[in-house]
């Protein structure tokens, strides 16, 4: 009966530590997902800021298309879109709900090239240089139009969010390290008499450590797999409501996040197990009760 109770308590302690480590790793995974989501969302927003290159009225369409090909070849350009004068007029008429061309007697709008930059160049320092390139490298561009305030606001908010997430993730990692370490120490503490018995029969330290290190590594692996399973469920349900945001994250990046969680789980439990065992390997039998 007593042996059954002991086994039950050991299994209960193991499951408790397994769940505890899983929850800690789950929190790390959620923070990692938030960081990835914020990063990819920032890239998406930056690469969808439109820079309208307004062309001079006397420029031929062939020249504009040739310039478009030149822009498409540049490393800092993600995409371009050519809007003819007629297309611009039709779009404006649909917005206004009236035929302003009939009223004016002519089309006052100019052809434009809508340009989208890569995220790396979509910040104030680079924008001024890129804008200067648009205006000076080719004489067909009359004006460059874009939302200056929106661009500055996006960059300011991205920087603030990045700092907050970085501080939060570092703090959470330190807390997670302490929690996992304490959980493993409690597990090893419950087996201190077994460790001492192995010492008394002359077992070498390496021999004593081995089963505990394997058990610790497996515990880290199982905990990380549980965390990944819950995280995947969260991804699935989040994708139903915020599909556009979740879809921005590259699946390979998500797999990499899962791999990192497995490595962290195995590494932290193994290291904590190693140092906890060493403590009891050095401890005298008389001190095991304190």
GROMACS .gro file of C-alpha atoms in nm:
model
  290
    1UNK     CA    1   0.000   0.000   0.000
    2UNK     CA    2   0.279   0.235   0.094
    3UNK     CA    3   0.468   0.155  -0.226
    4UNK     CA    4   0.154   0.231  -0.426
    5UNK     CA    5   0.117   0.565  -0.251
    6UNK     CA    6   0.481   0.651  -0.317
    7UNK     CA    7   0.449   0.566  -0.686
    8UNK     CA    8   0.130   0.770  -0.705
    9UNK     CA    9   0.300   1.070  -0.545
   10UNK     CA   10   0.603   1.040  -0.775
   11UNK     CA   11   0.381   1.025  -1.083
   12UNK     CA   12   0.176   1.317  -0.951
   13UNK     CA   13   0.491   1.522  -0.893
   14UNK     CA   14   0.619   1.435  -1.241
   15UNK     CA   15   0.291   1.533  -1.408
   16UNK     CA   16   0.277   1.854  -1.206
   17UNK     CA   17   0.627   1.952  -1.312
   18UNK     CA   18   0.547   1.851  -1.671
   19UNK     CA   19   0.242   2.079  -1.679
   20UNK     CA   20   0.430   2.362  -1.505
   21UNK     CA   21   0.718   2.353  -1.755
   22UNK     CA   22   0.470   2.324  -2.044
   23UNK     CA   23   0.286   2.639  -1.932
   24UNK     CA   24   0.612   2.832  -1.901
   25UNK     CA   25   0.720   2.723  -2.250
   26UNK     CA   26   0.373   2.809  -2.380
   27UNK     CA   27   0.411   3.165  -2.251
   28UNK     CA   28   0.750   3.189  -2.420
   29UNK     CA   29   0.593   3.060  -2.742
   30UNK     CA   30   0.310   3.315  -2.726
   31UNK     CA   31   0.557   3.599  -2.676
   32UNK     CA   32   0.769   3.465  -2.962
   33UNK     CA   33   0.459   3.454  -3.182
   34UNK     CA   34   0.369   3.812  -3.083
   35UNK     CA   35   0.719   3.931  -3.176
   36UNK     CA   36   0.703   3.750  -3.511
   37UNK     CA   37   0.353   3.880  -3.577
   38UNK     CA   38   0.451   4.238  -3.498
   39UNK     CA   39   0.761   4.209  -3.717
   40UNK     CA   40   0.577   4.067  -4.020
   41UNK     CA   41   0.287   4.312  -3.975
   42UNK     CA   42   0.536   4.599  -3.970
   43UNK     CA   43   0.693   4.474  -4.294
   44UNK     CA   44   0.350   4.432  -4.454
   45UNK     CA   45   0.239   4.786  -4.361
   46UNK     CA   46   0.566   4.945  -4.474
   47UNK     CA   47   0.562   4.764  -4.806
   48UNK     CA   48   0.206   4.880  -4.874
   49UNK     CA   49   0.274   5.252  -4.838
   50UNK     CA   50   0.211   5.402  -5.180
   51UNK     CA   51   0.445   5.657  -5.339
   52UNK     CA   52   0.273   5.822  -5.636
   53UNK     CA   53   0.512   5.949  -5.902
   54UNK     CA   54   0.309   6.208  -6.090
   55UNK     CA   55   0.425   6.237  -6.450
   56UNK     CA   56   0.455   6.550  -6.661
   57UNK     CA   57   0.166   6.600  -6.904
   58UNK     CA   58   0.370   6.591  -7.225
   59UNK     CA   59   0.537   6.254  -7.157
   60UNK     CA   60   0.466   5.961  -7.389
   61UNK     CA   61   0.323   5.639  -7.247
   62UNK     CA   62   0.616   5.441  -7.394
   63UNK     CA   63   0.861   5.654  -7.193
   64UNK     CA   64   0.664   5.599  -6.874
   65UNK     CA   65   0.658   5.222  -6.924
   66UNK     CA   66   1.030   5.221  -6.994
   67UNK     CA   67   1.089   5.413  -6.670
   68UNK     CA   68   0.865   5.162  -6.490
   69UNK     CA   69   1.092   4.879  -6.606
   70UNK     CA   70   1.393   5.075  -6.478
   71UNK     CA   71   1.229   5.112  -6.137
   72UNK     CA   72   1.130   4.744  -6.120
   73UNK     CA   73   1.497   4.652  -6.159
   74UNK     CA   74   1.602   4.851  -5.850
   75UNK     CA   75   1.668   4.657  -5.529
   76UNK     CA   76   1.470   4.894  -5.306
   77UNK     CA   77   1.152   4.872  -5.518
   78UNK     CA   78   0.905   4.597  -5.425
   79UNK     CA   79   0.641   4.671  -5.690
   80UNK     CA   80   0.513   4.938  -5.931
   81UNK     CA   81   0.174   5.008  -6.085
   82UNK     CA   82   0.113   5.228  -6.389
   83UNK     CA   83  -0.207   5.439  -6.378
   84UNK     CA   84  -0.296   5.612  -6.706
   85UNK     CA   85  -0.471   5.950  -6.724
   86UNK     CA   86  -0.797   5.784  -6.826
   87UNK     CA   87  -0.779   5.529  -6.543
   88UNK     CA   88  -0.712   5.806  -6.292
   89UNK     CA   89  -1.007   6.006  -6.430
   90UNK     CA   90  -1.244   5.708  -6.410
   91UNK     CA   91  -1.137   5.635  -6.053
   92UNK     CA   92  -1.193   5.996  -5.946
   93UNK     CA   93  -1.529   6.013  -6.122
   94UNK     CA   94  -1.643   5.702  -5.934
   95UNK     CA   95  -1.539   5.860  -5.606
   96UNK     CA   96  -1.703   6.197  -5.679
   97UNK     CA   97  -2.010   6.051  -5.847
   98UNK     CA   98  -2.005   6.308  -6.129
   99UNK     CA   99  -1.845   6.357  -6.470
  100UNK     CA  100  -1.597   6.639  -6.406
  101UNK     CA  101  -1.433   6.593  -6.749
  102UNK     CA  102  -1.756   6.699  -6.925
  103UNK     CA  103  -1.777   7.002  -6.699
  104UNK     CA  104  -1.414   7.108  -6.750
  105UNK     CA  105  -1.392   7.001  -7.110
  106UNK     CA  106  -1.063   6.817  -7.060
  107UNK     CA  107  -0.886   6.569  -6.831
  108UNK     CA  108  -0.670   6.766  -6.583
  109UNK     CA  109  -0.516   6.455  -6.424
  110UNK     CA  110  -0.171   6.322  -6.498
  111UNK     CA  111  -0.051   5.967  -6.546
  112UNK     CA  112   0.112   5.824  -6.234
  113UNK     CA  113   0.339   5.542  -6.129
  114UNK     CA  114   0.245   5.398  -5.790
  115UNK     CA  115   0.564   5.272  -5.631
  116UNK     CA  116   0.595   5.043  -5.326
  117UNK     CA  117   0.930   5.020  -5.148
  118UNK     CA  118   1.079   4.724  -4.964
  119UNK     CA  119   1.040   4.749  -4.586
  120UNK     CA  120   1.412   4.817  -4.532
  121UNK     CA  121   1.383   5.149  -4.719
  122UNK     CA  122   1.046   5.257  -4.580
  123UNK     CA  123   1.178   5.480  -4.303
  124UNK     CA  124   1.239   5.859  -4.295
  125UNK     CA  125   1.619   5.848  -4.347
  126UNK     CA  126   1.594   5.644  -4.665
  127UNK     CA  127   1.274   5.803  -4.796
  128UNK     CA  128   1.434   6.144  -4.853
  129UNK     CA  129   1.714   5.983  -5.056
  130UNK     CA  130   1.471   5.769  -5.256
  131UNK     CA  131   1.248   6.069  -5.322
  132UNK     CA  132   1.548   6.261  -5.452
  133UNK     CA  133   1.630   5.970  -5.686
  134UNK     CA  134   1.276   5.976  -5.825
  135UNK     CA  135   1.294   6.349  -5.896
  136UNK     CA  136   1.647   6.375  -6.035
  137UNK     CA  137   1.730   6.055  -6.224
  138UNK     CA  138   1.457   6.105  -6.484
  139UNK     CA  139   1.298   6.426  -6.612
  140UNK     CA  140   0.955   6.275  -6.667
  141UNK     CA  141   0.858   6.290  -6.295
  142UNK     CA  142   0.680   6.611  -6.195
  143UNK     CA  143   0.612   6.535  -5.829
  144UNK     CA  144   0.635   6.261  -5.565
  145UNK     CA  145   0.328   6.231  -5.343
  146UNK     CA  146   0.299   6.018  -5.028
  147UNK     CA  147   0.171   6.043  -4.672
  148UNK     CA  148   0.466   6.185  -4.474
  149UNK     CA  149   0.285   6.185  -4.140
  150UNK     CA  150   0.161   5.827  -4.177
  151UNK     CA  151   0.511   5.699  -4.251
  152UNK     CA  152   0.657   5.875  -3.947
  153UNK     CA  153   0.374   5.750  -3.726
  154UNK     CA  154   0.422   5.390  -3.841
  155UNK     CA  155   0.797   5.396  -3.772
  156UNK     CA  156   0.752   5.556  -3.429
  157UNK     CA  157   0.492   5.300  -3.324
  158UNK     CA  158   0.695   5.008  -3.460
  159UNK     CA  159   1.000   5.121  -3.260
  160UNK     CA  160   0.796   5.159  -2.940
  161UNK     CA  161   0.628   4.821  -2.979
  162UNK     CA  162   0.963   4.654  -3.057
  163UNK     CA  163   1.122   4.794  -2.740
  164UNK     CA  164   0.824   4.692  -2.524
  165UNK     CA  165   0.819   4.338  -2.664
  166UNK     CA  166   1.196   4.304  -2.627
  167UNK     CA  167   1.192   4.411  -2.260
  168UNK     CA  168   0.890   4.191  -2.191
  169UNK     CA  169   1.043   3.887  -2.362
  170UNK     CA  170   1.375   3.922  -2.176
  171UNK     CA  171   1.194   3.957  -1.843
  172UNK     CA  172   0.971   3.659  -1.921
  173UNK     CA  173   1.270   3.447  -2.024
  174UNK     CA  174   1.447   3.520  -1.694
  175UNK     CA  175   1.129   3.438  -1.499
  176UNK     CA  176   1.081   3.122  -1.706
  177UNK     CA  177   1.439   3.018  -1.638
  178UNK     CA  178   1.382   3.057  -1.263
  179UNK     CA  179   1.048   2.872  -1.269
  180UNK     CA  180   1.180   2.578  -1.470
  181UNK     CA  181   1.490   2.560  -1.252
  182UNK     CA  182   1.281   2.554  -0.932
  183UNK     CA  183   1.047   2.290  -1.076
  184UNK     CA  184   1.339   2.063  -1.167
  185UNK     CA  185   1.505   2.121  -0.830
  186UNK     CA  186   1.188   2.008  -0.652
  187UNK     CA  187   1.180   1.693  -0.865
  188UNK     CA  188   1.543   1.613  -0.783
  189UNK     CA  189   1.482   1.699  -0.416
  190UNK     CA  190   1.211   1.431  -0.400
  191UNK     CA  191   1.468   1.176  -0.524
  192UNK     CA  192   1.761   1.285  -0.305
  193UNK     CA  193   1.752   0.961  -0.102
  194UNK     CA  194   1.775   0.752  -0.421
  195UNK     CA  195   2.079   0.956  -0.526
  196UNK     CA  196   2.234   0.905  -0.183
  197UNK     CA  197   2.169   0.529  -0.193
  198UNK     CA  198   2.347   0.506  -0.528
  199UNK     CA  199   2.642   0.695  -0.377
  200UNK     CA  200   2.658   0.458  -0.082
  201UNK     CA  201   2.681   0.149  -0.304
  202UNK     CA  202   2.979   0.303  -0.487
  203UNK     CA  203   2.817   0.422  -0.810
  204UNK     CA  204   3.020   0.682  -0.998
  205UNK     CA  205   2.885   1.033  -1.039
  206UNK     CA  206   2.853   0.998  -1.415
  207UNK     CA  207   2.651   0.678  -1.372
  208UNK     CA  208   2.421   0.848  -1.119
  209UNK     CA  209   2.371   1.156  -1.336
  210UNK     CA  210   2.290   0.969  -1.658
  211UNK     CA  211   1.932   0.846  -1.587
  212UNK     CA  212   1.836   1.178  -1.430
  213UNK     CA  213   1.975   1.378  -1.723
  214UNK     CA  214   1.790   1.155  -1.971
  215UNK     CA  215   1.471   1.190  -1.767
  216UNK     CA  216   1.519   1.568  -1.750
  217UNK     CA  217   1.578   1.595  -2.124
  218UNK     CA  218   1.268   1.383  -2.197
  219UNK     CA  219   1.066   1.593  -1.958
  220UNK     CA  220   1.180   1.905  -2.145
  221UNK     CA  221   1.092   1.741  -2.478
  222UNK     CA  222   0.744   1.630  -2.367
  223UNK     CA  223   0.677   1.970  -2.207
  224UNK     CA  224   0.776   2.154  -2.524
  225UNK     CA  225   0.558   1.922  -2.736
  226UNK     CA  226   0.261   1.992  -2.509
  227UNK     CA  227   0.331   2.366  -2.536
  228UNK     CA  228   0.357   2.337  -2.916
  229UNK     CA  229   0.027   2.147  -2.930
  230UNK     CA  230  -0.155   2.418  -2.732
  231UNK     CA  231   0.019   2.691  -2.932
  232UNK     CA  232  -0.090   2.526  -3.258
  233UNK     CA  233  -0.449   2.520  -3.132
  234UNK     CA  234  -0.422   2.891  -3.051
  235UNK     CA  235  -0.285   2.955  -3.402
  236UNK     CA  236  -0.574   2.761  -3.553
  237UNK     CA  237  -0.849   2.950  -3.369
  238UNK     CA  238  -0.674   3.286  -3.410
  239UNK     CA  239  -0.646   3.222  -3.782
  240UNK     CA  240  -1.025   3.200  -3.803
  241UNK     CA  241  -1.071   3.550  -3.662
  242UNK     CA  242  -0.745   3.720  -3.765
  243UNK     CA  243  -0.656   3.518  -4.071
  244UNK     CA  244  -0.494   3.808  -4.255
  245UNK     CA  245  -0.254   3.883  -3.969
  246UNK     CA  246  -0.162   3.519  -3.900
  247UNK     CA  247  -0.112   3.447  -4.271
  248UNK     CA  248   0.158   3.715  -4.284
  249UNK     CA  249   0.391   3.492  -4.083
  250UNK     CA  250   0.597   3.253  -4.295
  251UNK     CA  251   0.518   2.887  -4.203
  252UNK     CA  252   0.892   2.814  -4.202
  253UNK     CA  253   0.934   3.082  -3.932
  254UNK     CA  254   0.661   2.918  -3.724
  255UNK     CA  255   0.834   2.580  -3.758
  256UNK     CA  256   1.158   2.750  -3.649
  257UNK     CA  257   0.975   2.888  -3.344
  258UNK     CA  258   0.860   2.536  -3.255
  259UNK     CA  259   1.216   2.405  -3.295
  260UNK     CA  260   1.346   2.681  -3.065
  261UNK     CA  261   1.086   2.590  -2.801
  262UNK     CA  262   1.198   2.225  -2.812
  263UNK     CA  263   1.564   2.325  -2.779
  264UNK     CA  264   1.487   2.563  -2.490
  265UNK     CA  265   1.277   2.299  -2.314
  266UNK     CA  266   1.542   2.027  -2.340
  267UNK     CA  267   1.834   2.259  -2.266
  268UNK     CA  268   1.685   2.429  -1.959
  269UNK     CA  269   1.561   2.108  -1.797
  270UNK     CA  270   1.890   1.928  -1.869
  271UNK     CA  271   2.107   2.209  -1.729
  272UNK     CA  272   1.884   2.251  -1.422
  273UNK     CA  273   1.890   1.875  -1.365
  274UNK     CA  274   2.270   1.865  -1.393
  275UNK     CA  275   2.328   2.135  -1.131
  276UNK     CA  276   2.056   2.002  -0.899
  277UNK     CA  277   2.207   1.651  -0.904
  278UNK     CA  278   2.554   1.788  -0.838
  279UNK     CA  279   2.421   1.956  -0.526
  280UNK     CA  280   2.304   1.623  -0.379
  281UNK     CA  281   2.611   1.435  -0.500
  282UNK     CA  282   2.821   1.666  -0.284
  283UNK     CA  283   2.579   1.661   0.009
  284UNK     CA  284   2.651   1.450   0.316
  285UNK     CA  285   2.396   1.191   0.426
  286UNK     CA  286   2.334   1.374   0.753
  287UNK     CA  287   2.229   1.687   0.563
  288UNK     CA  288   1.966   1.517   0.346
  289UNK     CA  289   1.696   1.584   0.605
  290UNK     CA  290   1.744   1.961   0.606
   0.00000   0.00000   0.00000
